[in-house]
Short mmCIF file of C-alpha atoms in Angstrom, two decimals:
data_model
loop_
_atom_site.label_atom_id
_atom_site.label_comp_id
_atom_site.label_asym_id
_atom_site.label_seq_id
_atom_site.Cartn_x
_atom_site.Cartn_y
_atom_site.Cartn_z
CA MET A 19 114.72 -93.67 100.03
CA LYS A 20 112.89 -92.36 96.81
CA LEU A 21 111.19 -95.53 95.21
CA ARG A 22 111.81 -96.81 90.71
CA HIS A 23 109.64 -97.22 88.88
CA SER A 24 107.60 -100.12 89.12
CA MET A 25 108.29 -103.49 87.94
CA LEU A 26 106.44 -103.52 83.65
CA LEU A 27 108.69 -100.39 83.93
CA LEU A 28 111.61 -101.57 84.69
CA LEU A 29 111.97 -104.39 82.36
CA LEU A 30 110.73 -102.67 79.24
CA SER A 31 113.32 -100.60 80.11
CA ALA A 32 115.35 -103.55 79.97
CA ALA A 33 114.12 -104.40 76.64
CA THR A 34 117.01 -102.29 74.41
CA SER A 35 119.39 -104.62 76.03
CA GLY A 36 119.62 -107.21 73.08
CA PHE A 37 119.78 -110.40 74.43
CA SER A 38 117.23 -109.77 76.66
CA GLN A 39 114.10 -110.84 74.59
CA ASN A 40 115.27 -115.23 75.31
CA GLN A 41 115.86 -114.47 78.83
CA LYS A 42 113.69 -116.57 80.72
CA PHE A 43 113.13 -115.60 84.94
CA THR A 44 111.37 -117.14 87.61
CA HIS A 45 109.23 -116.09 90.12
CA ALA A 46 112.01 -116.50 92.80
CA ASP A 47 114.11 -114.04 90.48
CA THR A 48 110.87 -111.71 91.13
CA LEU A 49 110.86 -111.68 94.22
CA ARG A 50 114.62 -111.23 94.61
CA GLY A 51 115.09 -108.02 92.29
CA ALA A 52 112.03 -106.03 91.59
CA ILE A 53 110.87 -103.13 94.70
CA THR A 54 108.10 -105.12 94.91
CA PRO A 55 104.71 -103.89 97.13
CA GLN A 56 105.76 -105.41 100.31
CA ARG A 57 109.50 -103.64 99.97
CA ALA A 58 108.32 -100.01 98.74
CA TRP A 59 105.73 -98.93 101.52
CA TRP A 60 108.93 -98.85 103.72
CA ASP A 61 112.40 -97.41 104.20
CA LEU A 62 114.60 -99.03 105.81
CA THR A 63 116.40 -96.40 108.74
CA TYR A 64 118.13 -99.25 111.01
CA TYR A 65 119.49 -102.50 111.76
CA HIS A 66 121.04 -104.19 114.19
CA LEU A 67 122.03 -107.41 113.37
CA LYS A 68 122.79 -109.76 116.32
CA VAL A 69 125.09 -113.10 115.39
CA THR A 70 126.73 -116.43 117.00
CA PRO A 71 128.20 -118.58 114.61
CA ASN A 72 129.12 -122.25 115.81
CA THR A 73 131.85 -123.89 114.53
CA LYS A 74 131.03 -127.34 115.70
CA ASP A 75 128.13 -127.34 113.43
CA SER A 76 128.51 -124.47 111.03
CA THR A 77 125.60 -122.83 112.69
CA LEU A 78 123.99 -119.81 112.69
CA THR A 79 121.92 -118.66 114.84
CA GLY A 80 120.37 -114.49 115.87
CA SER A 81 118.45 -112.13 114.57
CA THR A 82 117.84 -108.87 112.37
CA SER A 83 116.60 -106.11 114.44
CA ILE A 84 114.72 -103.51 111.51
CA THR A 85 113.89 -100.21 112.35
CA TYR A 86 112.17 -98.00 109.46
CA LYS A 87 109.41 -95.37 108.86
CA VAL A 88 106.28 -95.86 106.55
CA LEU A 89 105.89 -94.20 104.18
CA GLN A 90 103.03 -95.34 103.22
CA PRO A 91 100.09 -97.88 104.93
CA ASN A 92 100.16 -101.56 104.71
CA GLN A 93 100.15 -104.47 106.92
CA SER A 94 102.49 -106.82 104.79
CA MET A 95 106.25 -106.96 104.68
CA GLN A 96 108.57 -108.10 103.17
CA VAL A 97 112.12 -109.91 104.73
CA ASP A 98 114.48 -112.02 103.08
CA LEU A 99 116.33 -114.86 104.24
CA GLN A 100 118.56 -117.20 102.00
CA GLN A 101 117.29 -121.75 102.18
CA PRO A 102 118.39 -123.37 104.11
CA LEU A 103 118.35 -120.41 107.13
CA GLN A 104 114.76 -119.94 108.35
CA ILE A 105 113.11 -117.64 110.50
CA SER A 106 111.84 -119.28 113.74
CA LYS A 107 110.15 -116.24 115.03
CA VAL A 108 109.36 -111.90 113.87
CA THR A 109 108.03 -109.90 116.77
CA GLN A 110 107.02 -106.11 116.70
CA ASP A 111 106.25 -104.80 120.51
CA GLY A 112 106.93 -107.63 122.08
CA GLU A 113 104.15 -109.50 120.07
CA SER A 114 104.26 -112.30 117.81
CA LEU A 115 103.73 -111.55 114.05
CA GLU A 116 102.78 -114.69 111.63
CA PHE A 117 104.45 -115.16 108.87
CA ARG A 118 104.56 -117.67 105.35
CA ARG A 119 107.58 -118.43 103.16
CA ASP A 120 107.67 -117.29 99.46
CA GLY A 121 111.15 -119.24 98.41
CA ASN A 122 113.79 -117.05 99.96
CA ALA A 123 110.80 -114.42 100.67
CA PHE A 124 109.23 -113.94 104.08
CA PHE A 125 105.80 -112.17 104.43
CA ILE A 126 104.91 -110.80 107.37
CA ASP A 127 101.26 -110.39 109.02
CA LEU A 128 101.78 -106.72 110.96
CA LYS A 129 99.46 -106.68 113.03
CA LYS A 130 100.04 -102.87 114.03
CA LYS A 131 98.54 -100.43 112.17
CA GLN A 132 101.48 -99.55 109.81
CA GLU A 133 100.41 -95.71 109.40
CA SER A 134 102.78 -92.60 107.23
CA GLY A 135 105.17 -91.11 108.59
CA ASN A 136 105.83 -93.61 111.64
CA THR A 137 108.73 -95.11 113.32
CA GLU A 138 108.88 -98.54 113.73
CA ASN A 139 110.21 -101.52 114.48
CA ILE A 140 110.12 -105.84 113.58
CA GLU A 141 112.73 -108.35 114.88
CA VAL A 142 113.00 -111.48 113.06
CA PHE A 143 115.15 -113.98 114.93
CA TYR A 144 116.57 -116.63 112.70
CA SER A 145 118.98 -119.99 112.90
CA GLY A 146 120.47 -122.93 110.90
CA LYS A 147 122.78 -123.67 108.74
CA PRO A 148 124.03 -120.96 105.81
CA ARG A 149 125.08 -122.21 102.32
CA LEU A 150 128.88 -122.91 101.80
CA ALA A 151 130.96 -120.37 99.88
CA LYS A 152 131.89 -122.93 96.57
CA ASN A 153 134.38 -120.01 95.23
CA PRO A 154 134.40 -116.64 96.86
CA PRO A 155 133.78 -114.01 96.08
CA TRP A 156 132.35 -114.69 92.86
CA ASP A 157 130.34 -117.88 94.23
CA GLY A 158 129.92 -116.70 98.37
CA GLY A 159 128.37 -117.62 101.03
CA VAL A 160 129.77 -118.38 104.45
CA GLN A 161 133.46 -120.42 104.98
CA TRP A 162 134.88 -121.65 107.27
CA ILE A 163 138.27 -122.69 107.37
CA PRO A 164 140.65 -124.29 109.59
CA ASP A 165 143.42 -121.90 110.72
CA GLY A 166 146.23 -125.00 111.43
CA LYS A 167 146.01 -124.36 114.95
CA GLY A 168 142.85 -125.41 115.92
CA ASN A 169 140.45 -122.53 115.36
CA THR A 170 138.43 -122.29 112.67
CA MET A 171 138.51 -118.83 110.34
CA ILE A 172 134.69 -117.11 109.44
CA SER A 173 134.47 -115.41 106.29
CA THR A 174 131.12 -113.90 104.34
CA SER A 175 131.50 -112.56 101.01
CA CYS A 176 127.90 -112.16 99.18
CA GLN A 177 127.98 -109.98 96.26
CA GLY A 178 124.91 -110.37 94.36
CA LEU A 179 123.45 -113.06 95.83
CA GLY A 180 122.88 -111.26 98.98
CA SER A 181 123.67 -110.75 102.16
CA SER A 182 120.58 -112.87 102.98
CA VAL A 183 122.45 -115.96 103.02
CA TRP A 184 124.01 -115.48 106.47
CA TRP A 185 120.99 -112.74 108.02
CA PRO A 186 117.36 -111.63 108.04
CA CYS A 187 117.15 -108.35 105.66
CA LYS A 188 115.57 -106.13 103.34
CA ASP A 189 117.55 -107.44 101.15
CA HIS A 190 117.40 -105.31 98.34
CA MET A 191 120.04 -102.20 96.47
CA TYR A 192 117.92 -99.61 96.26
CA ASP A 193 117.02 -98.97 100.06
CA GLU A 194 120.33 -98.81 102.96
CA PRO A 195 120.03 -98.07 106.51
CA ASP A 196 121.17 -94.42 108.15
CA SER A 197 123.35 -96.80 110.25
CA MET A 198 123.65 -100.33 112.10
CA LYS A 199 125.26 -102.25 114.86
CA ILE A 200 126.38 -105.23 114.36
CA SER A 201 126.95 -108.18 117.40
CA ILE A 202 128.53 -111.14 116.32
CA THR A 203 129.47 -113.84 119.89
CA VAL A 204 132.73 -115.98 119.62
CA PRO A 205 135.05 -117.92 121.26
CA LYS A 206 137.17 -116.10 123.82
CA ASN A 207 140.11 -116.85 121.65
CA MET A 208 138.89 -115.74 118.91
CA THR A 209 138.35 -111.75 116.89
CA ASP A 210 135.48 -110.75 114.98
CA VAL A 211 136.23 -107.91 112.42
CA SER A 212 133.20 -105.67 110.92
CA ASN A 213 132.12 -102.81 109.06
CA GLY A 214 132.72 -99.53 111.50
CA ASN A 215 134.30 -98.83 114.93
CA LEU A 216 134.71 -100.79 117.53
CA LEU A 217 132.29 -100.10 120.32
CA SER A 218 132.88 -102.98 122.91
CA VAL A 219 133.94 -106.20 123.36
CA VAL A 220 131.39 -107.70 125.70
CA ASP A 221 133.42 -110.71 128.20
CA ASN A 222 130.40 -113.08 128.35
CA ASP A 223 129.87 -116.11 131.29
CA ASP A 224 130.11 -119.36 128.70
CA ASN A 225 133.77 -118.84 127.57
CA THR A 226 132.18 -116.32 124.56
CA ARG A 227 132.93 -112.55 123.68
CA THR A 228 130.98 -110.39 121.70
CA PHE A 229 132.11 -107.81 119.64
CA ASN A 230 129.72 -104.46 119.00
CA TRP A 231 130.33 -102.94 115.84
CA ALA A 232 128.84 -99.78 115.14
CA VAL A 233 128.68 -98.13 111.93
CA LYS A 234 127.15 -94.44 110.99
CA ASN A 235 127.31 -94.01 107.30
CA PRO A 236 124.52 -95.58 104.95
CA ILE A 237 126.02 -98.97 104.20
CA ASN A 238 124.98 -101.15 101.31
CA ASN A 239 123.71 -104.77 102.28
CA TYR A 240 126.23 -107.12 100.61
CA GLY A 241 128.77 -105.01 102.48
CA VAL A 242 128.16 -106.29 105.99
CA ASN A 243 130.36 -108.60 106.60
CA MET A 244 131.84 -111.13 109.52
CA ASN A 245 135.20 -111.68 109.83
CA VAL A 246 135.93 -114.17 113.06
CA ALA A 247 140.15 -115.82 113.04
CA GLU A 248 142.72 -115.63 116.32
CA TYR A 249 143.37 -112.08 114.39
CA VAL A 250 146.71 -109.93 115.68
CA SER A 251 146.66 -106.35 114.68
CA TRP A 252 147.67 -102.80 114.25
CA LYS A 253 146.41 -99.58 113.47
CA GLU A 254 147.74 -95.49 111.99
CA THR A 255 146.46 -92.32 111.36
CA TYR A 256 145.85 -91.08 108.10
CA LYS A 257 146.12 -87.01 107.48
CA GLY A 258 143.28 -86.79 104.02
CA GLU A 259 140.76 -84.76 102.99
CA LYS A 260 138.43 -84.68 105.99
CA GLY A 261 141.26 -84.09 108.97
CA GLU A 262 142.73 -87.26 110.36
CA LEU A 263 141.62 -90.94 109.40
CA ASN A 264 141.89 -93.90 111.26
CA LEU A 265 143.32 -96.80 109.87
CA SER A 266 143.53 -100.84 111.07
CA TYR A 267 144.68 -103.86 109.93
CA TYR A 268 143.64 -107.56 111.59
CA VAL A 269 145.75 -110.65 110.05
CA LEU A 270 147.24 -113.94 110.96
CA PRO A 271 149.82 -113.93 113.33
CA GLN A 272 151.50 -115.65 110.92
CA ASN A 273 151.86 -113.15 108.22
CA LEU A 274 152.05 -109.81 110.51
CA GLU A 275 155.89 -108.40 109.12
CA LYS A 276 154.19 -109.48 105.24
CA ALA A 277 151.38 -107.56 106.24
CA LYS A 278 153.66 -104.66 107.57
CA GLU A 279 155.12 -104.37 104.53
CA GLN A 280 152.22 -104.51 101.69
CA PHE A 281 149.50 -102.58 103.91
CA LYS A 282 151.59 -99.26 103.55
CA GLN A 283 150.01 -99.03 100.07
CA ALA A 284 146.86 -98.17 101.64
CA PRO A 285 147.69 -94.63 102.40
CA MET A 286 149.51 -94.48 98.97
CA MET A 287 146.06 -95.62 98.20
CA LEU A 288 144.46 -93.52 100.02
CA LYS A 289 146.34 -90.73 98.95
CA ALA A 290 145.78 -91.36 95.20
CA PHE A 291 141.98 -91.72 95.27
CA GLU A 292 141.41 -88.95 97.85
CA HIS A 293 143.06 -86.76 94.52
CA TRP A 294 140.69 -88.35 91.92
CA PHE A 295 137.70 -89.09 93.68
CA GLY A 296 137.60 -87.03 96.40
CA PRO A 297 137.70 -87.80 100.21
CA TYR A 298 137.31 -90.42 101.34
CA PRO A 299 133.77 -91.21 101.71
CA PHE A 300 133.46 -92.84 105.62
CA TYR A 301 136.12 -90.76 107.42
CA GLU A 302 133.41 -91.33 110.88
CA ASP A 303 133.81 -95.72 110.27
CA GLY A 304 137.25 -95.04 109.63
CA TYR A 305 139.30 -97.65 107.09
CA LYS A 306 140.34 -101.56 108.03
CA LEU A 307 141.96 -104.09 105.97
CA VAL A 308 141.25 -107.40 106.74
CA GLU A 309 142.83 -110.98 105.60
CA VAL A 310 140.86 -113.56 104.53
CA PRO A 311 140.48 -117.44 102.91
CA TYR A 312 139.56 -116.00 99.98
CA LEU A 313 140.48 -113.10 97.05
CA GLY A 314 139.13 -109.84 98.54
CA MET A 315 136.08 -107.59 98.66
CA GLU A 316 134.54 -104.00 99.30
CA HIS A 317 132.96 -105.08 102.40
CA GLN A 318 132.50 -101.03 103.05
CA SER A 319 135.52 -99.36 105.98
CA SER A 320 135.94 -103.11 106.20
CA VAL A 321 137.98 -104.05 102.54
CA THR A 322 138.78 -108.18 103.05
CA TYR A 323 142.49 -109.24 101.76
CA GLY A 324 143.66 -112.27 100.09
CA ASN A 325 145.96 -111.22 97.30
CA GLY A 326 149.03 -113.45 99.44
CA TYR A 327 150.92 -110.24 100.32
CA LYS A 328 151.58 -110.29 96.56
CA MET A 329 151.80 -107.57 94.06
CA GLY A 330 149.68 -107.81 90.86
CA TYR A 331 146.50 -110.24 91.29
CA ARG A 332 147.96 -112.82 92.63
CA GLY A 333 151.41 -111.97 91.28
CA LYS A 334 150.28 -111.55 87.97
CA ASP A 335 149.77 -108.65 85.98
CA LEU A 336 146.49 -108.30 84.39
CA SER A 337 147.55 -105.56 81.39
CA GLY A 338 150.12 -107.44 80.17
CA THR A 339 152.55 -104.43 80.71
CA GLY A 340 154.79 -104.64 83.89
CA TRP A 341 152.91 -101.94 85.49
CA GLY A 342 149.98 -104.32 87.24
CA LEU A 343 153.04 -105.63 88.39
CA LYS A 344 153.58 -102.14 90.61
CA TRP A 345 151.31 -102.17 93.25
CA ASP A 346 148.95 -105.16 94.80
CA PHE A 347 145.61 -105.77 92.41
CA ILE A 348 143.54 -106.22 95.91
CA ILE A 349 144.57 -103.48 98.32
CA ILE A 350 143.90 -101.05 94.94
CA HIS A 351 140.80 -102.45 93.12
CA GLU A 352 138.53 -102.91 96.10
CA SER A 353 138.94 -99.78 98.43
CA GLY A 354 138.48 -98.21 95.00
CA HIS A 355 135.39 -99.43 95.57
CA GLU A 356 134.65 -97.65 98.38
CA TRP A 357 134.33 -94.87 96.50
CA PHE A 358 132.03 -96.87 93.84
CA ALA A 359 130.19 -99.26 94.70
CA ASN A 360 130.11 -98.21 98.94
CA ASN A 361 129.52 -94.62 98.48
CA ILE A 362 127.80 -95.13 95.27
CA THR A 363 126.24 -97.72 95.23
CA TYR A 364 123.68 -98.76 91.63
CA LYS A 365 119.82 -99.76 92.77
CA ASP A 366 119.40 -102.86 90.66
CA VAL A 367 122.47 -105.01 90.12
CA ALA A 368 121.60 -104.34 86.45
CA ASP A 369 124.07 -101.57 86.77
CA MET A 370 126.39 -102.65 88.62
CA TRP A 371 129.03 -101.27 86.05
CA VAL A 372 128.50 -98.24 88.19
CA HIS A 373 130.43 -100.12 90.49
CA GLU A 374 133.09 -102.07 88.16
CA SER A 375 133.40 -99.67 85.44
CA PHE A 376 134.78 -97.16 87.56
CA THR A 377 136.99 -99.47 90.11
CA ASN A 378 138.43 -100.92 87.05
CA TYR A 379 139.65 -97.31 85.61
CA SER A 380 141.04 -96.66 88.96
CA GLU A 381 143.35 -98.52 88.18
CA ASN A 382 144.70 -96.72 85.65
CA LEU A 383 144.48 -93.82 87.98
CA TYR A 384 146.37 -95.25 90.47
CA THR A 385 149.11 -96.39 88.21
CA GLU A 386 149.28 -92.75 86.48
CA TYR A 387 149.12 -90.94 89.85
CA TYR A 388 152.23 -92.94 90.71
CA PHE A 389 154.34 -93.28 87.95
CA GLY A 390 152.99 -90.42 85.03
CA LYS A 391 150.18 -90.57 82.57
CA LYS A 392 151.44 -92.49 79.88
CA ALA A 393 151.92 -95.50 82.29
CA GLY A 394 148.63 -95.57 83.52
CA ALA A 395 146.77 -95.03 79.55
CA GLU A 396 149.18 -98.22 78.92
CA TYR A 397 147.98 -100.05 81.83
CA VAL A 398 143.97 -99.89 80.88
CA ILE A 399 144.43 -100.06 77.11
CA GLY A 400 146.20 -103.19 78.01
CA THR A 401 143.57 -104.95 79.53
CA ARG A 402 141.58 -104.76 76.50
CA LYS A 403 142.59 -108.60 75.66
CA MET A 404 140.49 -109.68 78.41
CA ILE A 405 137.21 -107.92 76.82
CA GLU A 406 134.46 -110.93 74.96
CA ASN A 407 132.80 -108.20 74.07
CA LYS A 408 129.58 -111.53 73.49
CA THR A 409 126.32 -109.60 75.55
CA PRO A 410 125.86 -106.25 76.83
CA ILE A 411 127.01 -104.82 80.03
CA VAL A 412 123.88 -103.62 81.67
CA GLY A 413 121.53 -106.52 83.07
CA ILE A 414 118.24 -106.87 82.79
CA TYR A 415 115.99 -104.65 85.70
CA GLY A 416 114.29 -106.09 88.30
CA VAL A 417 115.11 -109.91 88.14
CA ASN A 418 118.41 -109.59 90.30
CA GLN A 419 120.69 -110.02 86.89
CA GLU A 420 123.56 -108.51 86.05
CA GLY A 421 125.11 -107.73 82.56
CA SER A 422 127.96 -108.78 81.20
CA LYS A 423 131.79 -109.31 83.15
CA ASP A 424 132.97 -106.73 80.78
CA MET A 425 131.58 -104.04 82.28
CA TYR A 426 135.64 -104.47 84.36
CA TYR A 427 138.52 -103.67 81.21
CA LYS A 428 135.32 -102.29 78.32
CA GLY A 429 134.25 -100.42 81.33
CA GLY A 430 137.10 -99.44 82.15
CA ASN A 431 138.20 -98.70 78.82
CA MET A 432 135.00 -97.06 78.09
CA LEU A 433 135.76 -94.09 81.11
CA HIS A 434 138.89 -94.02 79.74
CA THR A 435 137.91 -93.12 76.07
CA ILE A 436 135.57 -90.60 77.82
CA ARG A 437 138.77 -89.03 79.26
CA GLN A 438 139.61 -88.46 75.81
CA ILE A 439 136.69 -86.89 73.92
CA VAL A 440 136.50 -84.38 77.22
CA ASN A 441 139.82 -83.40 76.50
CA ASP A 442 140.86 -81.35 79.70
CA ASP A 443 142.21 -83.67 82.42
CA GLU A 444 141.21 -81.33 85.12
CA LYS A 445 137.63 -80.95 83.87
CA TRP A 446 137.98 -84.76 83.83
CA ARG A 447 139.26 -84.69 87.83
CA GLN A 448 136.39 -82.37 88.33
CA VAL A 449 133.58 -84.52 87.27
CA LEU A 450 135.10 -87.86 88.86
CA ARG A 451 134.99 -85.75 91.72
CA GLY A 452 131.89 -84.07 91.66
CA LEU A 453 130.06 -88.12 91.02
CA ASN A 454 131.20 -88.68 94.40
CA LYS A 455 130.21 -85.85 95.89
CA THR A 456 126.76 -84.95 93.97
CA PHE A 457 125.53 -88.97 94.98
CA TYR A 458 126.92 -88.58 98.39
CA HIS A 459 125.78 -91.99 100.43
CA GLN A 460 123.01 -92.53 97.49
CA THR A 461 122.15 -94.94 95.92
CA VAL A 462 121.70 -94.43 91.94
CA ASP A 463 120.38 -95.95 88.96
CA GLY A 464 123.18 -96.24 86.11
CA ALA A 465 121.53 -92.89 83.70
CA GLN A 466 122.50 -90.84 86.67
CA ILE A 467 125.73 -91.38 86.17
CA GLU A 468 125.37 -91.23 82.55
CA ASN A 469 123.72 -87.68 82.84
CA TYR A 470 126.10 -85.98 85.29
CA VAL A 471 129.17 -87.42 83.31
CA SER A 472 127.75 -86.03 80.02
CA GLU A 473 126.48 -82.85 81.42
CA LYS A 474 129.51 -81.71 83.49
CA SER A 475 131.50 -82.57 80.97
CA GLY A 476 129.93 -80.31 78.47
CA LYS A 477 130.01 -83.36 76.52
CA LYS A 478 126.82 -85.08 74.26
CA LEU A 479 128.05 -88.74 75.74
CA GLY A 480 124.34 -90.15 74.85
CA LYS A 481 125.42 -92.44 72.74
CA VAL A 482 129.05 -92.75 73.87
CA PHE A 483 127.40 -95.17 76.66
CA ASP A 484 124.64 -96.85 74.42
CA GLN A 485 127.26 -97.84 72.56
CA TYR A 486 129.10 -99.30 74.69
CA LEU A 487 126.60 -100.03 77.55
CA ARG A 488 124.08 -101.33 75.48
CA ASP A 489 125.75 -102.85 72.84
CA THR A 490 128.68 -105.45 71.87
CA ARG A 491 130.37 -103.86 69.18
CA ILE A 492 133.41 -101.91 68.97
CA PRO A 493 132.87 -99.30 67.03
CA THR A 494 135.15 -99.38 63.54
CA LEU A 495 136.27 -95.88 61.90
CA GLU A 496 135.87 -96.45 58.25
CA TYR A 497 138.18 -94.44 56.20
CA ALA A 498 139.77 -94.03 51.71
CA PHE A 499 141.94 -91.98 50.15
CA GLY A 500 140.74 -90.51 47.72
CA ALA A 501 140.83 -87.63 44.61
CA LYS A 502 138.46 -85.51 47.09
CA GLY A 503 140.52 -86.05 50.15
CA LEU A 504 140.15 -87.96 53.03
CA GLN A 505 136.60 -89.95 52.81
CA TYR A 506 135.58 -90.93 56.77
CA ARG A 507 132.68 -93.03 58.88
CA TRP A 508 131.56 -94.90 61.45
CA SER A 509 130.19 -98.11 60.89
CA ASN A 510 129.57 -101.11 63.67
CA VAL A 511 127.50 -98.29 66.01
CA VAL A 512 124.77 -97.74 67.26
CA GLU A 513 121.49 -95.74 65.11
CA GLY A 514 123.51 -92.08 65.66
CA PHE A 515 126.53 -92.43 67.04
CA ASP A 516 128.86 -89.28 66.42
CA MET A 517 131.19 -89.79 68.74
CA PRO A 518 134.39 -87.37 67.86
CA VAL A 519 137.81 -89.09 67.78
CA LYS A 520 141.81 -88.37 67.54
CA VAL A 521 143.57 -88.98 64.80
CA GLN A 522 146.68 -88.44 62.75
CA ILE A 523 146.41 -87.59 59.20
CA GLY A 524 149.98 -88.71 57.62
CA SER A 525 152.83 -87.25 59.19
CA GLY A 526 150.56 -83.96 60.68
CA LYS A 527 150.01 -83.25 64.42
CA GLU A 528 146.81 -85.18 66.01
CA GLU A 529 143.97 -83.71 65.51
CA PHE A 530 140.19 -84.36 66.29
CA ILE A 531 137.37 -85.57 63.64
CA SER A 532 134.04 -85.86 63.81
CA PRO A 533 132.58 -88.53 62.07
CA THR A 534 128.94 -89.97 61.76
CA THR A 535 127.05 -93.24 60.12
CA GLY A 536 127.39 -91.09 56.89
CA TRP A 537 130.23 -90.61 55.43
CA LYS A 538 131.91 -87.71 55.66
CA THR A 539 135.28 -85.82 53.66
CA MET A 540 137.69 -83.82 54.33
CA LYS A 541 141.04 -82.15 52.14
CA VAL A 542 144.28 -83.54 53.43
CA LYS A 543 147.36 -81.37 52.68
CA GLU A 544 149.68 -84.69 52.56
CA GLY A 545 150.29 -88.58 53.48
CA LYS A 546 148.12 -91.55 53.01
CA THR A 547 147.57 -93.09 56.68
CA LEU A 548 145.60 -92.60 59.29
CA ILE A 549 146.54 -93.19 62.94
CA VAL A 550 144.06 -93.54 65.35
CA ASP A 551 144.65 -92.47 69.35
CA PRO A 552 144.89 -95.85 70.94
CA ASN A 553 142.97 -94.38 73.81
CA PHE A 554 140.35 -95.06 72.40
CA TYR A 555 138.80 -97.88 72.47
CA VAL A 556 137.65 -98.15 68.65
CA GLU A 557 138.95 -100.06 65.63
CA ALA A 558 140.40 -98.38 62.32
CA LYS A 559 139.65 -99.99 58.90
CA GLU A 560 141.14 -98.26 55.88
CA ILE A 561 138.52 -98.70 52.38
CA LYS A 562 140.59 -99.16 49.91
CA ALA A 563 137.82 -99.55 46.80
CA SER A 564 136.95 -96.20 45.58
CA LEU A 565 134.16 -93.87 47.29
#
């Protein structure tokens, strides 16, 4: 994986966010969020994760085999595991290594000389009682939930918190393994569902069985999951843009009939999103929907579902328009992340908008695909009531700090606004598809996405991104009618903001005007009214005083 700028440069670049000046971060924040020297010198290529959960005492025992390529010589390696879990042993080539703990980071002293270009491997053994999920998926960890039949459901969710909450890994998003194997050992009557394809199920002598899953594609760390329950399952095949895609569904027995009806939306989702975004990014690993005891999460090729088999968001329409009750929010939103989160992945959580803004916008596009362009627009505009505009969408780099939750609804409306600026629906679709092709299975900086959209759309969008991502103000189109005609400008904006906007003047046709922060004048044939196209996320204010 390509390395990023130094920690110092990352923090300096983040200072453009107005709220960053007052933030205080700890040594632990830096160890978690920075590409430390003990991370930078090695490129992660493969994991084999082995875990045995024990439902009697809510503990985990296991190991992670980490294969890596040496980019430059170094004898100290950082591996992460969050308290209260403990690393008991680390080996390389069968020889035990010394290590020290610094909070949630472990620094391993390597005996073997690490030479550039070599591929090496260590194995990290661990155990303990992992952090319990308090409010998953937002405040995650591991859940141990009785199923009412004497069994315990086990689920993991750890976005933001990090996968090191339940297994040892390189817990930074900039570096992904090229592939992975996951081996989970559970009681014989239980099933584990993890990522990728099921290689084998091995019956053990102690009345347990081990599920071996293989992920053939790069995978981000929080996308790795473990789901244990007494599942029933069924399969089908979807004929998509890259051929046949295997779809698998895992649910609790009592919900089988409801699930078979509700999950009919999965192929519909694939059809819509392949149209807008290009081929599903993980044909080799299949697609799964897995019932869990929390709302849901975008685990790669193993999307978790807990929406109660209801339409909308737990039976509610987030947009207030009615369109949000035409589909199951979790199936559509979390699956949209297969393109924006799992295929295109942020390097730093400060750029989490790359995941959430595009995936929020995918709800609009799904609605449009099945119910028309007007319906899609009404849906995304309807979500504006949930935008807070308190802090910027982009967070602070290098300290594991995400931006504001406006990355969802404001981010979606930003993209809807940019579509209006592009003013060419097919070009816009090709931009979205091009993103997923150009950055296929890559980790990215937000700037790469901004620059790509600007370049391929043929529009100068730098100030638009600055306004919506790094500022909290809603652009205001100020205007006045006078003897000279119509005068107008942008206010409440970043310096140099020059976004074109579509308006209707009087009874005339809609047309584009190009305001800047200075007053402009245009002659008008008739009318003393101006209406801004509501598809633009802006405000309008008529100035009554003469200019």
